[in-house]
Short mmCIF file of C-alpha atoms in Angstrom, two decimals:
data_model
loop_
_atom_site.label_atom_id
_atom_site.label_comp_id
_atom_site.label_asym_id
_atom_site.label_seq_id
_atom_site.Cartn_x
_atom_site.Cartn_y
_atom_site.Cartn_z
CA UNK A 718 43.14 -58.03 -9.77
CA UNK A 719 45.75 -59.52 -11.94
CA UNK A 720 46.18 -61.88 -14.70
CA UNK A 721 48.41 -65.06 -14.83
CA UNK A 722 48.71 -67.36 -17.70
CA UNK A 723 49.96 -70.70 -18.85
CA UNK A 724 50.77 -70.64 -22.50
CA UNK A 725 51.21 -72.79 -25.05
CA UNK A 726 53.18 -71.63 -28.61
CA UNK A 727 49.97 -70.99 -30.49
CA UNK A 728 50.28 -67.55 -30.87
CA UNK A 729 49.12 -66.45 -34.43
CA UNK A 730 52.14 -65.73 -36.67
CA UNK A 731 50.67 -61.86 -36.24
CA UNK A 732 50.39 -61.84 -33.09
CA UNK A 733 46.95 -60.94 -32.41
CA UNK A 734 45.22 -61.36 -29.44
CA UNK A 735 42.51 -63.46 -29.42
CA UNK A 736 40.55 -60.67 -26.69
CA UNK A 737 42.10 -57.71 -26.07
CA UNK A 738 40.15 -55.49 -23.03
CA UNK A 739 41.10 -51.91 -23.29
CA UNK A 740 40.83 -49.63 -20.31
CA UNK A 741 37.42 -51.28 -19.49
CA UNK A 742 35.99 -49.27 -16.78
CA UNK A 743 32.14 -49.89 -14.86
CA UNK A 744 30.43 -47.96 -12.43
CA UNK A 745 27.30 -48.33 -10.64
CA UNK A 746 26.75 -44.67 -9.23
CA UNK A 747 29.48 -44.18 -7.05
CA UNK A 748 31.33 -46.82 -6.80
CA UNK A 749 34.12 -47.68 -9.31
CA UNK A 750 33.58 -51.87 -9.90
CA UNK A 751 36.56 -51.46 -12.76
CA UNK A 752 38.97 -49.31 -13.31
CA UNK A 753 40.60 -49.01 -16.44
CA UNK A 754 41.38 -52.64 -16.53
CA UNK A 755 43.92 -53.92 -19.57
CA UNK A 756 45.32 -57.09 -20.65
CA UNK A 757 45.24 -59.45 -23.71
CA UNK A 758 44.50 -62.96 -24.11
CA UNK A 759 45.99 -65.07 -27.25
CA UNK A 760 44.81 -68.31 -28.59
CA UNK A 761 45.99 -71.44 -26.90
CA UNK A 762 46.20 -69.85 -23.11
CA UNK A 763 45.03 -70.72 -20.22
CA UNK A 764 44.74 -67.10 -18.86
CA UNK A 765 43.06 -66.86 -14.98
CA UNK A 766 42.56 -63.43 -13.46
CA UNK A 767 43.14 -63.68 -9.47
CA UNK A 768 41.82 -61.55 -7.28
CA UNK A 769 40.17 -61.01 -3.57
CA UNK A 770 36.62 -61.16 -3.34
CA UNK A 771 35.11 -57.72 -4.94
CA UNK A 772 38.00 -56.88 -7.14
CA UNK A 773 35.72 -57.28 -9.93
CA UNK A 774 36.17 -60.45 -11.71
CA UNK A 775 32.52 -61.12 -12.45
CA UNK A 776 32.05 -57.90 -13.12
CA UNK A 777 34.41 -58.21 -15.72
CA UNK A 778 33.09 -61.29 -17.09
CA UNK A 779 29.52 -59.78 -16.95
CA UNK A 780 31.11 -57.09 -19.55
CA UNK A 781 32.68 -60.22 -21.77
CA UNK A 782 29.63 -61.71 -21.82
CA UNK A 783 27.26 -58.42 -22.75
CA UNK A 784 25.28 -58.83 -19.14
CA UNK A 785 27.08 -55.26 -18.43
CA UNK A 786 27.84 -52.19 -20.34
CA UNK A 787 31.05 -51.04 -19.66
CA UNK A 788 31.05 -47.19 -18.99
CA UNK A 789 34.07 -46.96 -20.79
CA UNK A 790 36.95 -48.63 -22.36
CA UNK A 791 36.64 -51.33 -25.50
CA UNK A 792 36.60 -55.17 -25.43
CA UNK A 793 37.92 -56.77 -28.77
CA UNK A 794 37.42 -60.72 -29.78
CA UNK A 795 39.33 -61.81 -33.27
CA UNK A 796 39.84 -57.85 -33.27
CA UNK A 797 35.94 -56.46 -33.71
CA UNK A 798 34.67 -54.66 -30.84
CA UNK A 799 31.60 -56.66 -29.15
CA UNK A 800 30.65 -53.70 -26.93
CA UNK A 801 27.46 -53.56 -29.56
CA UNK A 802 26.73 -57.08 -30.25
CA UNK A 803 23.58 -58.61 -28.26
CA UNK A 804 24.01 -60.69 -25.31
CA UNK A 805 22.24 -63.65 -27.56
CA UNK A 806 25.28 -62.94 -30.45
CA UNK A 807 27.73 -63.61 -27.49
CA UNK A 808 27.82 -67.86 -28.20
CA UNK A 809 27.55 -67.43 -31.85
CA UNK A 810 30.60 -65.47 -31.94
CA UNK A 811 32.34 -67.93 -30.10
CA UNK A 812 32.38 -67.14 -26.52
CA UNK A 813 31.05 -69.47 -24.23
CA UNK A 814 31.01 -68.74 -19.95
CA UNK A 815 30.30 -71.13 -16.72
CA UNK A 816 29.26 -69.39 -13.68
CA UNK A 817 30.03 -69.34 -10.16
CA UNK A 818 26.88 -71.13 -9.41
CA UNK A 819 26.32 -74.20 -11.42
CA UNK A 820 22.75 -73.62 -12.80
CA UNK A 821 21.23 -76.49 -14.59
CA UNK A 822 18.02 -78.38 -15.83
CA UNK A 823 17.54 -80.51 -12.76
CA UNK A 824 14.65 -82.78 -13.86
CA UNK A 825 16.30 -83.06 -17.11
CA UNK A 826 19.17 -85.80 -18.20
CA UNK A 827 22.44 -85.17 -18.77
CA UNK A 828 22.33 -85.72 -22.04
CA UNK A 829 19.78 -82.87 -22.76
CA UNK A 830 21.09 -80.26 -20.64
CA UNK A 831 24.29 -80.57 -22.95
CA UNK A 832 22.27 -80.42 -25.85
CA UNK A 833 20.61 -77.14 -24.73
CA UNK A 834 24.14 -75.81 -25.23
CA UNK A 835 24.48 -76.33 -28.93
CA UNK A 836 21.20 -73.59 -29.16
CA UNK A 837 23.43 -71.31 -30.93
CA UNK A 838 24.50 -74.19 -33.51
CA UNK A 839 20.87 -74.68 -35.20
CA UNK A 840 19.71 -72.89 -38.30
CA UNK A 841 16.85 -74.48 -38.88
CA UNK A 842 13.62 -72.01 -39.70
CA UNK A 843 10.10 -71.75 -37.97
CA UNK A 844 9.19 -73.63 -41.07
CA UNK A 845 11.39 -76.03 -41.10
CA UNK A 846 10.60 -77.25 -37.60
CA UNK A 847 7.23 -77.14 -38.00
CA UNK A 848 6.89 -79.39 -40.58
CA UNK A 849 9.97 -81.34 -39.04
CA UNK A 850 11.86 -81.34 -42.59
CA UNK A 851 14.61 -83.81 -42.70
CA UNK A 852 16.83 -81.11 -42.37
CA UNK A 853 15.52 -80.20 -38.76
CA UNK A 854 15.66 -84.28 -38.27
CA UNK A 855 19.51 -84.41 -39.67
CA UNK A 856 19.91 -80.81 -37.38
CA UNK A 857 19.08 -83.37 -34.44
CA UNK A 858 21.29 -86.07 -35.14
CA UNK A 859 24.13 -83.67 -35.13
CA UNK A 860 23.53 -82.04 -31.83
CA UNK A 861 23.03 -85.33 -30.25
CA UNK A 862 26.00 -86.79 -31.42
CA UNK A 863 28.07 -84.17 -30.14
CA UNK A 864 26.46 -84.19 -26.96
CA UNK A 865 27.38 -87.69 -26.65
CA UNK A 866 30.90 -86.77 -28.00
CA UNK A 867 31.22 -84.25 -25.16
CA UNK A 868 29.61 -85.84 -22.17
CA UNK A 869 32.14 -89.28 -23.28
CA UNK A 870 35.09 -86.31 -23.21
CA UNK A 871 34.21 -85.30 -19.64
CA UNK A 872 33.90 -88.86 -18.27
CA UNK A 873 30.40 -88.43 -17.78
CA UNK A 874 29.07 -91.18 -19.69
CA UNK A 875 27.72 -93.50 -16.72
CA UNK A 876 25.12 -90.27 -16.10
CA UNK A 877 24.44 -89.59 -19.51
CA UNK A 878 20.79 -90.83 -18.85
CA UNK A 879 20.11 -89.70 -15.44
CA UNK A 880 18.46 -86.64 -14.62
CA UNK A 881 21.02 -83.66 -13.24
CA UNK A 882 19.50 -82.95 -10.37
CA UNK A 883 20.35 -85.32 -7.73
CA UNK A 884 24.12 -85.61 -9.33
CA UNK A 885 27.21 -84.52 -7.20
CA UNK A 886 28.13 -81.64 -7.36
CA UNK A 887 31.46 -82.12 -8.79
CA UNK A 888 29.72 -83.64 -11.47
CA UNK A 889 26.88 -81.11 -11.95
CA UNK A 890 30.08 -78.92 -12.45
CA UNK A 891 31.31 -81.14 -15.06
CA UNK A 892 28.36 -81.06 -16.64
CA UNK A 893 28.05 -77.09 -17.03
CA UNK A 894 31.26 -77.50 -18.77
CA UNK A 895 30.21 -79.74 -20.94
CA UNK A 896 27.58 -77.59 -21.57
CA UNK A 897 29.16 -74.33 -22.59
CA UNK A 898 32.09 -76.51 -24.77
CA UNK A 899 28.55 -77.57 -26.97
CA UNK A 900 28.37 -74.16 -28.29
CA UNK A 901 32.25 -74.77 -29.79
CA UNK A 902 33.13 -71.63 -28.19
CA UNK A 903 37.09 -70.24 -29.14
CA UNK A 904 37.10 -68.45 -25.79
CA UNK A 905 36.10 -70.10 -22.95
CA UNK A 906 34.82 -68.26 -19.71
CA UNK A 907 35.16 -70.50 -16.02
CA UNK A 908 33.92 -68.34 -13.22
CA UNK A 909 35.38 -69.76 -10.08
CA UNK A 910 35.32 -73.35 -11.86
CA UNK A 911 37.06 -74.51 -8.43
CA UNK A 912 34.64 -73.24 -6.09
CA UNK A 913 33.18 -75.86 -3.35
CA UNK A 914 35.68 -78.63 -4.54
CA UNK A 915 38.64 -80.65 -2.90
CA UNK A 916 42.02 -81.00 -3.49
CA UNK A 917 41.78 -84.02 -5.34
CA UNK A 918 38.45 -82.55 -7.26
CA UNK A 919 40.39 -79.46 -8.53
CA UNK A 920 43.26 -81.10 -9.56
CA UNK A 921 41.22 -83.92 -11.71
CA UNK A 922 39.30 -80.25 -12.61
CA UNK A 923 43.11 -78.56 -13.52
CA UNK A 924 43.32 -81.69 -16.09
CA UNK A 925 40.24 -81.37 -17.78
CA UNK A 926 41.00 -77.55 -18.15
CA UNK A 927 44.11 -78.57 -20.03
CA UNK A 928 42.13 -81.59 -21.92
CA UNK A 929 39.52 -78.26 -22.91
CA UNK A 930 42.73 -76.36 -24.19
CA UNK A 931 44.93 -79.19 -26.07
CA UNK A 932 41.60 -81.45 -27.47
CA UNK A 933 38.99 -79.06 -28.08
CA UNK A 934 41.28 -76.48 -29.12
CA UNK A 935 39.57 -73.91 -26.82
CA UNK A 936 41.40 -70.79 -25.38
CA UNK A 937 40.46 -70.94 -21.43
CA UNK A 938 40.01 -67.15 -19.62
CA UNK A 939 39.06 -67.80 -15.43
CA UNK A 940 38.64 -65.77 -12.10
CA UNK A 941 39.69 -67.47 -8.95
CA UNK A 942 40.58 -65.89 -5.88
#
């Protein structure tokens, strides 16, 4: 597995990584998944880890994301060691992840299923929502508006109303995207983000990576093989 990147000169003046993995290491029983992996990402890359199938790329990204426990090593973001947050802390500290197999609300629009990404956005209390203050009503305005923001940034605005389901699936992938950039995630996670597309479809997919990176001001970490 190994790690290539296309930079941009946003590098904090310090020089601090945005992650930093550190000798990250998982085993199930026997078998060694990692192995003392080690690299850095800083903000404004495009970082993508490439690698044959089993070298442990989602592996890895199941330890970024809290799904796994690494049996040893660290894994930094803004410097703090997540290895002890919850897996439900994971958005709200700013990393968001796509997976290799686009999972989405099928029966509901596209609209909603990038609302259901700005989850880890709300603060409104069991009280508030139950008496459906104006906060929670001012709470809703906000998420829809940047749903609609983001599904008019992906060029998904002709489906905003139309359930997910029977959409493409180049556009169901567009959608996830979407999706996870409604949490306003710093780091974003793209599992395979090319898998089961053309040449044409990954390279208008290579331009809205770059869009993610230079508009939304998002750092970008993927696997690929």
């Amino acid at each position: 597995m190994a790690i290539a990147e296309n930079s941009r000169a946003l590098r904090p003046s310090s020089g601090e990584p945005l992650l930093s993995v550190q000798g990250v290491s998982v085993r199930f029983g026997g078998i060694v998944a990692l192995d003392g992996v080690t690299f850095d990402v800083f903000p404004g890359q495009i970082a993508g880890l490439i690698g044959p199938n089993g070298a442990g790329k989602t592996t890895l990204f199941n330890c970024l994301s809290r799904l796994y426990q690494p049996s040893s090593g660290d894994i930094k973001f803004e410097g703090r060691s997540i290895l002890r947050s919850k897996r439900h802390d994971i958005p709200v500290i700013g990393l968001g992840r796509t997976f290799q197999n686009v999972a989405l609300f099928d029966k509901m629009t596209v609209l909603d299923n990038v609302k259901v990404g700005c989850h880890s956005q709300t603060g409104a209390s069991f009280f508030e929502n139950a008496f459906r203050l104006p906060s929670v009503r001012a709470e809703e305005r906000r998420i829809a508006d940047r749903a609609v923001e983001l599904i008019a940034f992906m060029d998904l605005k002709p489906f905003t109303y139309l359930p997910a389901g029977p959409l493409p699936f180049p556009i169901r992938k567009r959608v996830e995207l979407a999706r996870a950039l409604a949490a306003s995630p710093k780091l974003l996670l793209l599992d395979e983000p090319a898998a089961g597309l053309n040449h044409d479809e990954i390279e208008v997919l290579k331009e809205q990576i770059r869009r993610v990176r230079d508009l939304q001001h998002v750092t970008v970490l993927l696997v690929e093989h």
